[in-house]
Amino acid sequence: MRYYISDLHFFHENLNQRLDCRGFESADAMNEYILERWNRKVGDGDEVVILGDVSAGNAEQTNDILRRLKGHLMLIEGNHDHFLRHRKFDRSLFEWVKNYEELRDNKRKVVLCHYPVFCYNGQYRVDDEGRPRSYMLYGHVHNSQDEILVNDFIRQTAATRVKSRYVDKPEPIPCNMINCFCMFSDYTPLTLDEWIEVDAERRRNMTLLENKC
């Protein structure tokens, strides 16, 4: 099984009071909660792609926390992953570390980057039944004003009809960008299909709130 998650920010104390307002009493309490949620879901043989900003700790702290996580870990590097540059960090704890990657997941292309990619490879592609064949998974923006802007782009793109070589007549542009921010999944790594469900539910709730305003 392959899972995805982003912006764990182990050891990042300030996120409990600022930006995310995660609400844990300390970074240690946050770390332990994330570890428990992760290891409850992930098995030793599973793969987990972390979409950046895994740890704000130093090299040795990050080594220790990664050794406690189940599964085979892969990292899309984020802007806060400074531990990677330290000589004491054990890079063998990751199967690979990249800035960008494209993988196959149950016959679908998955475009992976820490930062949202608005015009991603394969964005227009659908199968014979009109289902998307490509997804763009990202992090970085948490649940901030930047995520609001990304959501605006997604709505505008999905409402735009174009004629591409994959369809016979103008159709709405598929725009399957999913923010794998850890707080959206209660700090639990999820499969692509699970993230699709979480994202759809989140967007339904956003629409309901907008309609009430």
Tab-separated table of C-alpha atoms in Angstrom:
chain	number	residue	atom	x	y	z
A	1	MET	CA	0.000	0.000	0.000
A	2	ARG	CA	1.156	3.528	-0.755
A	3	TYR	CA	0.209	6.518	1.378
A	4	TYR	CA	0.752	10.276	1.125
A	5	ILE	CA	0.941	13.115	3.660
A	6	SER	CA	2.456	16.587	3.924
A	7	ASP	CA	3.745	19.206	6.353
A	8	LEU	CA	4.081	17.141	9.503
A	9	HIS	CA	6.550	19.664	10.971
A	10	PHE	CA	7.827	17.459	13.768
A	11	PHE	CA	9.398	19.593	16.547
A	12	HIS	CA	7.862	22.821	15.200
A	13	GLU	CA	6.633	24.272	18.495
A	14	ASN	CA	5.263	27.546	17.082
A	15	LEU	CA	2.644	25.781	14.970
A	16	ASN	CA	0.719	24.955	18.123
A	17	GLN	CA	-0.022	28.640	18.720
A	18	ARG	CA	0.491	30.290	15.309
A	19	LEU	CA	-0.483	29.638	11.663
A	20	ASP	CA	-1.975	26.143	12.132
A	21	CYS	CA	-2.950	26.627	15.797
A	22	ARG	CA	-2.604	22.865	16.260
A	23	GLY	CA	-3.346	23.208	19.951
A	24	PHE	CA	-0.961	20.624	21.422
A	25	GLU	CA	0.552	21.551	24.783
A	26	SER	CA	4.063	21.060	23.419
A	27	ALA	CA	6.027	19.913	20.387
A	28	ASP	CA	6.690	16.613	22.182
A	29	ALA	CA	2.958	16.039	22.630
A	30	MET	CA	2.389	16.815	18.951
A	31	ASN	CA	5.188	14.455	17.901
A	32	GLU	CA	3.766	11.590	19.925
A	33	TYR	CA	0.257	12.108	18.574
A	34	ILE	CA	1.506	12.081	14.977
A	35	LEU	CA	3.567	8.954	15.641
A	36	GLU	CA	0.555	7.164	17.120
A	37	ARG	CA	-1.727	8.124	14.219
A	38	TRP	CA	0.925	7.140	11.649
A	39	ASN	CA	1.836	3.768	13.127
A	40	ARG	CA	-1.803	2.830	13.642
A	41	LYS	CA	-2.353	3.080	9.860
A	42	VAL	CA	0.976	2.254	8.218
A	43	GLY	CA	2.494	-1.224	8.146
A	44	ASP	CA	6.181	-2.075	7.934
A	45	GLY	CA	5.886	-3.021	4.261
A	46	ASP	CA	3.903	0.030	3.169
A	47	GLU	CA	5.268	3.043	1.299
A	48	VAL	CA	4.700	6.613	2.467
A	49	VAL	CA	5.487	9.681	0.378
A	50	ILE	CA	5.942	12.771	2.559
A	51	LEU	CA	5.296	15.892	0.488
A	52	GLY	CA	7.760	18.097	2.317
A	53	ASP	CA	8.392	19.791	5.658
A	54	VAL	CA	8.706	16.596	7.630
A	55	SER	CA	10.722	18.053	10.502
A	56	ALA	CA	11.899	21.314	11.992
A	57	GLY	CA	14.251	19.421	14.291
A	58	ASN	CA	17.984	19.049	13.910
A	59	ALA	CA	19.613	16.087	12.172
A	60	GLU	CA	19.813	13.853	15.243
A	61	GLN	CA	16.280	14.641	16.402
A	62	THR	CA	14.964	13.923	12.923
A	63	ASN	CA	16.908	10.657	12.708
A	64	ASP	CA	15.301	9.528	15.951
A	65	ILE	CA	11.747	10.411	14.944
A	66	LEU	CA	12.014	8.859	11.476
A	67	ARG	CA	13.282	5.605	12.963
A	68	ARG	CA	10.039	5.378	14.926
A	69	LEU	CA	7.826	5.642	11.827
A	70	LYS	CA	6.650	2.442	10.157
A	71	GLY	CA	6.941	1.905	6.430
A	72	HIS	CA	9.333	2.752	3.633
A	73	LEU	CA	9.678	6.536	3.572
A	74	MET	CA	10.118	8.762	0.523
A	75	LEU	CA	10.506	12.539	0.700
A	76	ILE	CA	9.579	15.334	-1.648
A	77	GLU	CA	11.805	18.024	-0.178
A	78	GLY	CA	10.124	21.020	1.447
A	79	ASN	CA	11.446	24.455	2.277
A	80	HIS	CA	11.759	23.618	6.007
A	81	ASP	CA	13.709	20.363	5.599
A	82	HIS	CA	17.036	21.920	6.562
A	83	PHE	CA	18.191	18.759	8.353
A	84	LEU	CA	18.934	17.229	4.944
A	85	ARG	CA	22.039	19.407	4.625
A	86	HIS	CA	23.565	18.281	7.911
A	87	ARG	CA	26.315	15.659	7.812
A	88	LYS	CA	24.794	13.829	10.809
A	89	PHE	CA	21.489	13.187	9.057
A	90	ASP	CA	21.047	9.575	7.953
A	91	ARG	CA	19.709	9.852	4.390
A	92	SER	CA	19.272	6.062	4.246
A	93	LEU	CA	16.117	6.591	6.346
A	94	PHE	CA	14.472	7.652	3.069
A	95	GLU	CA	14.207	5.423	0.019
A	96	TRP	CA	14.704	8.604	-1.984
A	97	VAL	CA	14.654	12.398	-1.610
A	98	LYS	CA	13.517	14.466	-4.606
A	99	ASN	CA	12.145	17.909	-5.388
A	100	TYR	CA	9.576	16.553	-7.846
A	101	GLU	CA	8.342	13.158	-8.942
A	102	GLU	CA	5.673	11.502	-11.076
A	103	LEU	CA	4.447	8.056	-10.042
A	104	ARG	CA	1.811	5.572	-11.135
A	105	ASP	CA	-0.889	4.708	-8.613
A	106	ASN	CA	-3.543	2.196	-9.718
A	107	LYS	CA	-3.263	3.225	-13.388
A	108	ARG	CA	-3.283	6.951	-12.580
A	109	LYS	CA	-0.468	9.464	-12.851
A	110	VAL	CA	0.367	11.182	-9.557
A	111	VAL	CA	2.340	14.414	-9.810
A	112	LEU	CA	4.180	15.125	-6.541
A	113	CYS	CA	5.632	18.445	-5.438
A	114	HIS	CA	5.849	20.324	-2.145
A	115	TYR	CA	4.439	23.387	-3.899
A	116	PRO	CA	1.104	23.445	-5.789
A	117	VAL	CA	1.639	23.092	-9.538
A	118	PHE	CA	-1.248	24.824	-11.302
A	119	CYS	CA	-0.701	23.426	-14.813
A	120	TYR	CA	0.538	19.928	-14.073
A	121	ASN	CA	1.480	17.160	-16.473
A	122	GLY	CA	-1.559	15.216	-17.676
A	123	GLN	CA	-4.096	17.680	-16.263
A	124	TYR	CA	-6.473	17.306	-19.246
A	125	ARG	CA	-6.381	13.540	-19.444
A	126	VAL	CA	-9.435	11.420	-18.636
A	127	ASP	CA	-10.265	7.784	-19.273
A	128	ASP	CA	-13.028	6.481	-21.555
A	129	GLU	CA	-15.591	7.051	-18.810
A	130	GLY	CA	-14.490	10.631	-18.151
A	131	ARG	CA	-12.609	9.890	-14.943
A	132	PRO	CA	-9.366	11.797	-14.337
A	133	ARG	CA	-6.143	10.001	-15.118
A	134	SER	CA	-3.824	12.466	-13.355
A	135	TYR	CA	-3.725	13.991	-9.868
A	136	MET	CA	-1.466	16.700	-8.470
A	137	LEU	CA	-0.628	16.222	-4.775
A	138	TYR	CA	0.971	19.120	-2.915
A	139	GLY	CA	1.589	20.682	0.496
A	140	HIS	CA	3.331	23.855	1.663
A	141	VAL	CA	0.284	26.135	1.949
A	142	HIS	CA	-1.281	24.352	4.986
A	143	ASN	CA	-4.801	25.796	5.435
A	144	SER	CA	-3.742	29.395	4.871
A	145	GLN	CA	-4.708	32.323	2.654
A	146	ASP	CA	-2.571	30.734	-0.057
A	147	GLU	CA	-4.795	27.644	0.055
A	148	ILE	CA	-7.826	29.895	-0.432
A	149	LEU	CA	-6.177	31.243	-3.595
A	150	VAL	CA	-5.433	27.710	-4.793
A	151	ASN	CA	-9.076	26.777	-4.204
A	152	ASP	CA	-10.192	29.804	-6.239
A	153	PHE	CA	-7.961	28.655	-9.110
A	154	ILE	CA	-9.368	25.123	-8.915
A	155	ARG	CA	-12.957	26.401	-9.104
A	156	GLN	CA	-12.211	28.725	-12.017
A	157	THR	CA	-10.343	26.029	-13.913
A	158	ALA	CA	-13.048	23.412	-13.382
A	159	ALA	CA	-15.652	25.898	-14.667
A	160	THR	CA	-13.687	26.593	-17.868
A	161	ARG	CA	-14.655	24.537	-20.914
A	162	VAL	CA	-12.043	23.750	-23.553
A	163	LYS	CA	-11.650	21.404	-26.471
A	164	SER	CA	-8.604	19.182	-26.015
A	165	ARG	CA	-7.403	16.190	-27.992
A	166	TYR	CA	-8.783	13.917	-25.262
A	167	VAL	CA	-12.446	14.912	-25.741
A	168	ASP	CA	-14.831	15.306	-28.711
A	169	LYS	CA	-16.375	18.598	-27.580
A	170	PRO	CA	-15.487	21.376	-25.129
A	171	GLU	CA	-15.521	20.035	-21.577
A	172	PRO	CA	-14.636	21.486	-18.146
A	173	ILE	CA	-10.907	21.282	-17.501
A	174	PRO	CA	-10.109	18.485	-15.056
A	175	CYS	CA	-8.328	20.092	-12.117
A	176	ASN	CA	-7.458	17.461	-9.568
A	177	MET	CA	-5.125	19.243	-7.183
A	178	ILE	CA	-5.187	17.829	-3.649
A	179	ASN	CA	-3.575	19.440	-0.618
A	180	CYS	CA	-2.296	16.535	1.508
A	181	PHE	CA	-1.897	18.757	4.581
A	182	CYS	CA	-1.635	16.506	7.631
A	183	MET	CA	-4.337	18.322	9.604
A	184	PHE	CA	-6.894	17.507	6.884
A	185	SER	CA	-6.416	13.801	7.682
A	186	ASP	CA	-5.917	14.120	11.447
A	187	TYR	CA	-2.174	13.508	10.912
A	188	THR	CA	-2.795	10.127	9.255
A	189	PRO	CA	-1.155	9.122	5.952
A	190	LEU	CA	-3.830	8.266	3.360
A	191	THR	CA	-3.988	6.436	0.045
A	192	LEU	CA	-4.722	8.368	-3.134
A	193	ASP	CA	-8.340	7.185	-3.083
A	194	GLU	CA	-8.707	8.221	0.549
A	195	TRP	CA	-7.286	11.665	-0.212
A	196	ILE	CA	-9.729	12.007	-3.119
A	197	GLU	CA	-12.599	11.340	-0.698
A	198	VAL	CA	-11.235	13.696	1.976
A	199	ASP	CA	-10.721	16.448	-0.590
A	200	ALA	CA	-14.219	16.028	-2.040
A	201	GLU	CA	-15.800	16.210	1.416
A	202	ARG	CA	-13.744	19.283	2.305
A	203	ARG	CA	-14.864	21.027	-0.875
A	204	ARG	CA	-18.513	20.130	-0.239
A	205	ASN	CA	-18.228	21.681	3.221
A	206	MET	CA	-16.586	24.814	1.792
A	207	THR	CA	-19.473	25.195	-0.658
A	208	LEU	CA	-22.049	24.808	2.117
A	209	LEU	CA	-20.314	27.482	4.215
A	210	GLU	CA	-20.131	29.851	1.259
A	211	ASN	CA	-23.828	29.357	0.524
A	212	LYS	CA	-24.710	30.228	4.131
A	213	CYS	CA	-22.804	33.492	4.021
